PDB file of C-alpha atoms in Angstrom:
ATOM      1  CA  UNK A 223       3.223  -6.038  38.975  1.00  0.00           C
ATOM      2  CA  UNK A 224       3.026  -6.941  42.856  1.00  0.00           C
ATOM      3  CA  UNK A 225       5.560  -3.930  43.232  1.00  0.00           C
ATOM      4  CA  UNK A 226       4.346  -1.488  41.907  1.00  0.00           C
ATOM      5  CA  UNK A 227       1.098   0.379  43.033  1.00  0.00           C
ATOM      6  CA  UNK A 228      -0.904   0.542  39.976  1.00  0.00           C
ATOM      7  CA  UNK A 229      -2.583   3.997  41.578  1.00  0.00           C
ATOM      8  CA  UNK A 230       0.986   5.454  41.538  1.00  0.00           C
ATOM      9  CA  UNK A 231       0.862   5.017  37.708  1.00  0.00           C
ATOM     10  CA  UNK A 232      -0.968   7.139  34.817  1.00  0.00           C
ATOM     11  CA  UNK A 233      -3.662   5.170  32.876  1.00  0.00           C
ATOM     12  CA  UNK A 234      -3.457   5.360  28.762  1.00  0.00           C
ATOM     13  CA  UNK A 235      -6.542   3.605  27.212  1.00  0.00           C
ATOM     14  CA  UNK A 236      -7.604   3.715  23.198  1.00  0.00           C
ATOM     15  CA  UNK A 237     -11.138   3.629  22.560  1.00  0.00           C
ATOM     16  CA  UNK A 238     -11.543  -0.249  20.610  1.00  0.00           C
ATOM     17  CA  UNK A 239     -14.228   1.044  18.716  1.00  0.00           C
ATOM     18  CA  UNK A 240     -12.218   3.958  17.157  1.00  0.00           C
ATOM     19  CA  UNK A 241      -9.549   1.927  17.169  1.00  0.00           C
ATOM     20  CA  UNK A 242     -11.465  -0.473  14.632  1.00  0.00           C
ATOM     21  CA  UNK A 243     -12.887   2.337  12.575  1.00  0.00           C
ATOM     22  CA  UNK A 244      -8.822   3.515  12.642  1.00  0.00           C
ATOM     23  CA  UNK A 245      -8.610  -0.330  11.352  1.00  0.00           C
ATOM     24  CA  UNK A 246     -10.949   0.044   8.152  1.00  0.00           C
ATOM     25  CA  UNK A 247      -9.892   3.365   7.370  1.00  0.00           C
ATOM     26  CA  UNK A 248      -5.998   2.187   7.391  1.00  0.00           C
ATOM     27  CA  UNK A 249      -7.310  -1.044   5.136  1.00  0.00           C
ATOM     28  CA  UNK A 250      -8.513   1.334   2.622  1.00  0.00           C
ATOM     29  CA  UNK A 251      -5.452   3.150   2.467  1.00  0.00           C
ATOM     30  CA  UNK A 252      -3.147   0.104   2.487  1.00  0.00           C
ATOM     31  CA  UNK A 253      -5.245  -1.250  -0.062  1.00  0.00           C
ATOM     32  CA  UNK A 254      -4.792   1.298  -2.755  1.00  0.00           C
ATOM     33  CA  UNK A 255      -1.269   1.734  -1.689  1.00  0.00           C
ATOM     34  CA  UNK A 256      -0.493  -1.791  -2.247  1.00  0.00           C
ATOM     35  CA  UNK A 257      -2.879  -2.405  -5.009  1.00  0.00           C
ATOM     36  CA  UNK A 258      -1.508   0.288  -7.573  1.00  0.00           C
ATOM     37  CA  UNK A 259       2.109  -0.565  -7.508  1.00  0.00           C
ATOM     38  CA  UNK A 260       1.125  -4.385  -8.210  1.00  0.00           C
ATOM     39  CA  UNK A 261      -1.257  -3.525 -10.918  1.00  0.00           C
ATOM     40  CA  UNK A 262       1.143  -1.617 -12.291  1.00  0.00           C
ATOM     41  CA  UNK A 263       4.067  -4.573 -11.853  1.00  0.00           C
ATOM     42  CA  UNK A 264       1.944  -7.322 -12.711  1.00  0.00           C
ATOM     43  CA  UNK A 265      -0.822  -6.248 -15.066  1.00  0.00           C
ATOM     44  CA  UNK A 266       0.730  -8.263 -17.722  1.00  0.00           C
ATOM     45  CA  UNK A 267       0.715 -11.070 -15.957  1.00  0.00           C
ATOM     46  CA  UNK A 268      -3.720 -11.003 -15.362  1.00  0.00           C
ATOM     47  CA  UNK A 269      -5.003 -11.979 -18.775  1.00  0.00           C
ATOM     48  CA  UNK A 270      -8.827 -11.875 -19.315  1.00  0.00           C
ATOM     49  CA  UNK A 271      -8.389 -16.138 -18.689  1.00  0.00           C
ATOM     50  CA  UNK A 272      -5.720 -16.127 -15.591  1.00  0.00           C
ATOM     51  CA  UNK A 273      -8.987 -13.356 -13.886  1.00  0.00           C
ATOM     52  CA  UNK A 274     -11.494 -15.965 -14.933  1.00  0.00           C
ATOM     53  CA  UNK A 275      -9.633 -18.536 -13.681  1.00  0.00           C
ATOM     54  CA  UNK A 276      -8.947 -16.865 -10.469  1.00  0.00           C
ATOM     55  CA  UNK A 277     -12.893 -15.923  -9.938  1.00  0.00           C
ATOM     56  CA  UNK A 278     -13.653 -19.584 -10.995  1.00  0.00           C
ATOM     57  CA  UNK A 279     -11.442 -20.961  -8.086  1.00  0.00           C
ATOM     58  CA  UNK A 280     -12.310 -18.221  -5.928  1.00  0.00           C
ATOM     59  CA  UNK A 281     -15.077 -20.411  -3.463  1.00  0.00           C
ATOM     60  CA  UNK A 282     -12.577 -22.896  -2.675  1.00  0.00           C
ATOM     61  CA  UNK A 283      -9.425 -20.231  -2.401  1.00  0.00           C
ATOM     62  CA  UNK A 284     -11.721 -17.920  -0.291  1.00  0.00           C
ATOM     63  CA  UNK A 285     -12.731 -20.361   1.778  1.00  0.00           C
ATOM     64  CA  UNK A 286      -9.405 -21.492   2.761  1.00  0.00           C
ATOM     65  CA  UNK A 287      -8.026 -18.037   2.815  1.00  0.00           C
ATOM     66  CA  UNK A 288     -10.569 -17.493   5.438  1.00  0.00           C
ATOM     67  CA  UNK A 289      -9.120 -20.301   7.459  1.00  0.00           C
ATOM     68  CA  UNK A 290      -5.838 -18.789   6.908  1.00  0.00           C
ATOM     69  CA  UNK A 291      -7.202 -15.484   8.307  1.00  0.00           C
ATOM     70  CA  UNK A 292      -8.338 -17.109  11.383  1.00  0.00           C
ATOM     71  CA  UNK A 293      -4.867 -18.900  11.956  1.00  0.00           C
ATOM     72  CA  UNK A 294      -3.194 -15.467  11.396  1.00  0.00           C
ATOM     73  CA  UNK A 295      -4.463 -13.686  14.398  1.00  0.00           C
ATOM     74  CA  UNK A 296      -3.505 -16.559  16.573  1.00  0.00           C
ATOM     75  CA  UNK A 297      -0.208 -15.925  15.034  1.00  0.00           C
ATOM     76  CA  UNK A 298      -0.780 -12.212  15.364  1.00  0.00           C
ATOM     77  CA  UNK A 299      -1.356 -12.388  19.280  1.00  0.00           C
ATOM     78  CA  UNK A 300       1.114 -15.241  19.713  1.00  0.00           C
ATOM     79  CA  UNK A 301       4.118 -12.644  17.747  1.00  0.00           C
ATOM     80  CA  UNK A 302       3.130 -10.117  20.372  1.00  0.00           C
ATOM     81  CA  UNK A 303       3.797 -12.662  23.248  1.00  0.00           C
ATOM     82  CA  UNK A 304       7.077 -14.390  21.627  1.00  0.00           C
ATOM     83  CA  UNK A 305       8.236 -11.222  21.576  1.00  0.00           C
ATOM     84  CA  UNK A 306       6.891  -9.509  25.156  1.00  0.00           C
ATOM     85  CA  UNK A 307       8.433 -12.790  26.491  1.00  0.00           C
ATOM     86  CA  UNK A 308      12.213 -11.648  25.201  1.00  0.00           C
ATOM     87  CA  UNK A 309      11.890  -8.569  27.316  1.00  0.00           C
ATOM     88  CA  UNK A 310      10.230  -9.706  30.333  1.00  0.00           C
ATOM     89  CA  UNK A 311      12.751 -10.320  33.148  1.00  0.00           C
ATOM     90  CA  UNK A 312       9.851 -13.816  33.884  1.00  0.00           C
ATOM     91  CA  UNK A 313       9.940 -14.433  30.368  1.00  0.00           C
ATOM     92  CA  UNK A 314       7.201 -16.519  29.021  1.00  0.00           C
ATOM     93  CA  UNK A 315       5.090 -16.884  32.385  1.00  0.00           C
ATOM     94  CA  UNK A 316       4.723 -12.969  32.549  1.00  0.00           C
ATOM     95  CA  UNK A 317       2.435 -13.890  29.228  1.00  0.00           C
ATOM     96  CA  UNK A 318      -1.797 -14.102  29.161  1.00  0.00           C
ATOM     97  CA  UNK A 319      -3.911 -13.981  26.215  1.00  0.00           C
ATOM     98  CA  UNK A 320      -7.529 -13.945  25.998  1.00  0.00           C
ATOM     99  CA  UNK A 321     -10.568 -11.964  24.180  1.00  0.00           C
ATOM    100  CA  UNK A 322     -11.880  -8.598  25.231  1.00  0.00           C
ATOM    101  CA  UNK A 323     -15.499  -9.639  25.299  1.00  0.00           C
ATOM    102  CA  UNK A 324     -17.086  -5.899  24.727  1.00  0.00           C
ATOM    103  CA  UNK A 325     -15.628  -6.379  20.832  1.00  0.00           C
ATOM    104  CA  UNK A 326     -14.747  -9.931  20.706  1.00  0.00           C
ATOM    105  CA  UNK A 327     -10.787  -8.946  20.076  1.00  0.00           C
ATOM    106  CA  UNK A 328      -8.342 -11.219  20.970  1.00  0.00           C
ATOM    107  CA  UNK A 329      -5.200 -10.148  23.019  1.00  0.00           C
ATOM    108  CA  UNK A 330      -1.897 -10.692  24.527  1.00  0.00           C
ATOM    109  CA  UNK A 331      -0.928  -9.090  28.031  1.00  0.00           C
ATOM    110  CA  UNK A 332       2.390  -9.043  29.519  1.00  0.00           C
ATOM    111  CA  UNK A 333       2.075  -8.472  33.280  1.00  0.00           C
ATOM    112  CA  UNK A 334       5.543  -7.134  33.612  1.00  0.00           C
ATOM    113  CA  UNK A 335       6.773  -3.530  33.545  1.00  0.00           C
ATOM    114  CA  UNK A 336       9.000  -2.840  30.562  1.00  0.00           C
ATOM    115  CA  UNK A 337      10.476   0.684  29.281  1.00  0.00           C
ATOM    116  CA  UNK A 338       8.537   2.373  26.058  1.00  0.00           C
ATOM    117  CA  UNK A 339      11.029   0.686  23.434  1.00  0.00           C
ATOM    118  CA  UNK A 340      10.475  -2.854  23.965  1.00  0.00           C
ATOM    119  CA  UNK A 341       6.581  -2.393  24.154  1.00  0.00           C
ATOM    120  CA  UNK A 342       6.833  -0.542  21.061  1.00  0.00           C
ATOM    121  CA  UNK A 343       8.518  -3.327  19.417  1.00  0.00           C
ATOM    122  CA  UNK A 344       6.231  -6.054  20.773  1.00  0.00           C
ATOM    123  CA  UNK A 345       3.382  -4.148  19.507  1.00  0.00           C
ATOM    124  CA  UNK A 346       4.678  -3.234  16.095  1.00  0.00           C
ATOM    125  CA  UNK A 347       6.226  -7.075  15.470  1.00  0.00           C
ATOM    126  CA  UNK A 348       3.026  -8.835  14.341  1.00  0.00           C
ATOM    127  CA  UNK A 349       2.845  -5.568  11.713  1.00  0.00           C
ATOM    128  CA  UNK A 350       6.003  -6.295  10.224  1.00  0.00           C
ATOM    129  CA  UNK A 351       5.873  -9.787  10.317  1.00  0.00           C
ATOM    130  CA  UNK A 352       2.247 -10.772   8.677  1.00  0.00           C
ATOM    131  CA  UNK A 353       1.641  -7.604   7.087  1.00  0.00           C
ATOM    132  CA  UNK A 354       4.381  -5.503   5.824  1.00  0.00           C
ATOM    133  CA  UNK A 355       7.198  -8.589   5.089  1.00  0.00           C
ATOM    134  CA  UNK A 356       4.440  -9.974   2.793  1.00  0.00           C
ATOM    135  CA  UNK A 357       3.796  -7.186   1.238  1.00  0.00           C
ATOM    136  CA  UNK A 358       6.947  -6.572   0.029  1.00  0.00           C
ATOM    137  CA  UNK A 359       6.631  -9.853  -0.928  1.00  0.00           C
ATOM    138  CA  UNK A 360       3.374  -9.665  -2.978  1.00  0.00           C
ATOM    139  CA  UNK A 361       4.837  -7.040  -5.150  1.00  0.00           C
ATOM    140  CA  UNK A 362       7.722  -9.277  -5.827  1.00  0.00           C
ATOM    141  CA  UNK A 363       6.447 -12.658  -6.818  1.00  0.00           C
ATOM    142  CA  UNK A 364       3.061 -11.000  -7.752  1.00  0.00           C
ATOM    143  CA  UNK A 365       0.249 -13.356  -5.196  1.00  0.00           C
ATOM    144  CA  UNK A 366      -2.451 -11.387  -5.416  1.00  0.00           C
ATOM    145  CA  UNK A 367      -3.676 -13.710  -2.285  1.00  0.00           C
ATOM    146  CA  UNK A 368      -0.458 -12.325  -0.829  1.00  0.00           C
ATOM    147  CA  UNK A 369      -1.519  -8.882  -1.370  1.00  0.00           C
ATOM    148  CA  UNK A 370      -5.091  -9.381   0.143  1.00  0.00           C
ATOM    149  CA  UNK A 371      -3.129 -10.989   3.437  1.00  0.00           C
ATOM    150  CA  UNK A 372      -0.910  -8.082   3.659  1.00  0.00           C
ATOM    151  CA  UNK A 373      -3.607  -5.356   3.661  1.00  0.00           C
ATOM    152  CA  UNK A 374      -5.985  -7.674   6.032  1.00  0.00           C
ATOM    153  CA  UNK A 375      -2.819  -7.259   8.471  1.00  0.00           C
ATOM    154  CA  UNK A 376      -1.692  -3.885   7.739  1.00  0.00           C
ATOM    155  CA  UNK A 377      -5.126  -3.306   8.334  1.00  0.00           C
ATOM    156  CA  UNK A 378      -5.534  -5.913  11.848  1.00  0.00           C
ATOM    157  CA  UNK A 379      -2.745  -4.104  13.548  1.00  0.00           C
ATOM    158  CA  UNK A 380      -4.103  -0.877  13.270  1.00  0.00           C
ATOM    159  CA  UNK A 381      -4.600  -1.520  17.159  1.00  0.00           C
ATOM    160  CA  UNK A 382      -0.919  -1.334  17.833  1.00  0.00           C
ATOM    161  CA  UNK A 383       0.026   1.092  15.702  1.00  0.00           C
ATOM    162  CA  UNK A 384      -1.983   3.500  17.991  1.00  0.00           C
ATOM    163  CA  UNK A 385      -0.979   2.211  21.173  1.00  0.00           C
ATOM    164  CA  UNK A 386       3.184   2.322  19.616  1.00  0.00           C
ATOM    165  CA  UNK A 387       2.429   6.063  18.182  1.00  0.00           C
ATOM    166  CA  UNK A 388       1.010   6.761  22.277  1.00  0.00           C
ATOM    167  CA  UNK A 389       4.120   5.173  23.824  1.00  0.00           C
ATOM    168  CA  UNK A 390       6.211   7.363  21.702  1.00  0.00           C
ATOM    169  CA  UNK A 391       5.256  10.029  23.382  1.00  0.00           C
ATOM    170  CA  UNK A 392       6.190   8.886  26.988  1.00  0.00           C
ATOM    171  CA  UNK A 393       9.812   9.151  28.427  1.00  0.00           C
ATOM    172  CA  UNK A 394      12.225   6.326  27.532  1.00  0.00           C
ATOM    173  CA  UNK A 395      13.313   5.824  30.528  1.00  0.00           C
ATOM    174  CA  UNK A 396       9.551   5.654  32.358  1.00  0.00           C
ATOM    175  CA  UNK A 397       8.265   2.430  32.835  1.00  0.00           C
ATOM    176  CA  UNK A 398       5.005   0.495  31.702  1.00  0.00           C
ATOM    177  CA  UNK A 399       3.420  -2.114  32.488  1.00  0.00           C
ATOM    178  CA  UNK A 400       0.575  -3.675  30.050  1.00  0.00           C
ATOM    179  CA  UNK A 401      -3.128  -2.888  31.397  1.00  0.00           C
ATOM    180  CA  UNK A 402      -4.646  -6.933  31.995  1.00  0.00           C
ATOM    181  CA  UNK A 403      -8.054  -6.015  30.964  1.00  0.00           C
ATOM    182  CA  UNK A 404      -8.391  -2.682  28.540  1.00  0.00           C
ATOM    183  CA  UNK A 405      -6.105  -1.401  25.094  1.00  0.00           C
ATOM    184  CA  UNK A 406      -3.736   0.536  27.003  1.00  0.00           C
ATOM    185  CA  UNK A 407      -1.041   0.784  29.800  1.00  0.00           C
ATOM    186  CA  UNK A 408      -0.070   2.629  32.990  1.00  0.00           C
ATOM    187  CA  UNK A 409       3.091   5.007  33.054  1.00  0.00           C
ATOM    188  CA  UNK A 410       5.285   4.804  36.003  1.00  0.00           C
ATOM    189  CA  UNK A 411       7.287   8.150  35.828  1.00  0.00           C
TER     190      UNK A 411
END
């Protein structure tokens, strides 16, 4: 980052708040993609008992479920560094997280240039790895607790989804480098 003049470079920024309505909107979506095909898989499998049963059980399961939530964006933010760290020439020291205290969202910053393909992938890993990977995995072994953590993800890396679709649209071989304080990046042509 000490190398390169950061007014030499183009400034791409998403709007957080859109960004979170982007968020619900994909939630909704994931949800009733996700929710048909294991209704239709596992409907046998929720007798009028095993759905009383569930709601019964539902304070204590919610609550931890919550917890779980609150452990998974850790994870979330620390996928995005693990994985910003392979492509960084500095490696784990070009890392920083923190919270962006305008919306209270937490983040991960890597403060060295990469080209659009790694960022892409650092920004799409914590997507695949808490969201879509259990979803897939919901629909096979039928957790409806599964499913709920899969479209909670889907839905909490609606954030990177944007920022990969905008870096798909640069030049491979430009480089950029992670902005340290808003959603976005500069462009180094």
């Amino acid at each position: 980052m000490k190398e390169m003049n950061i007014e030499n470079g183009r400034m791409v920024t998403i709007d957080i708040e859109k960004a979170n309505v982007f968020a619900v909107v994909l939630m909704v979506v994931c949800g009733i993609a996700l929710l048909v095909p294991f209704i239709l898989i596992w409907h046998d499998q929720w007798s009028r008992e095993t759905v009383d049963e569930f709601f019964d059980s539902f304070l204590w399961r919610g609550s931890l479920f919550l917890v779980l939530m609150a452990v998974g964006i850790v994870v979330h933010e620390l996928i995005h560094g693990i994985t910003f760290a392979c492509f960084a020439p500095s490696g784990w020291r070009s890392i920083s997280f923190g919270i962006m205290k305008k919306m209270a969202t937490p983040y991960c910053h890597c403060n060295e240039p990469l080209h659009p393909r790694p960022y892409i992938v650092a920004a799409l890993m914590p997507l695949i790895v808490l969201g879509l990977i259990p979803a897939v995995i919901c629909l096979v072994i039928g957790s409806f607790y599964l499913l709920l953590w899969s479209i909670v993800f889907i839905a909490a890396a609606g954030g990177d989804i944007w920022m990969a679709w905008l870096m798909t649209k640069e030049r491979p071989d430009c480089t950029v480098l992670d902005h340290p304080t808003e959603a976005g990046y500069y462009v180094f042509d």
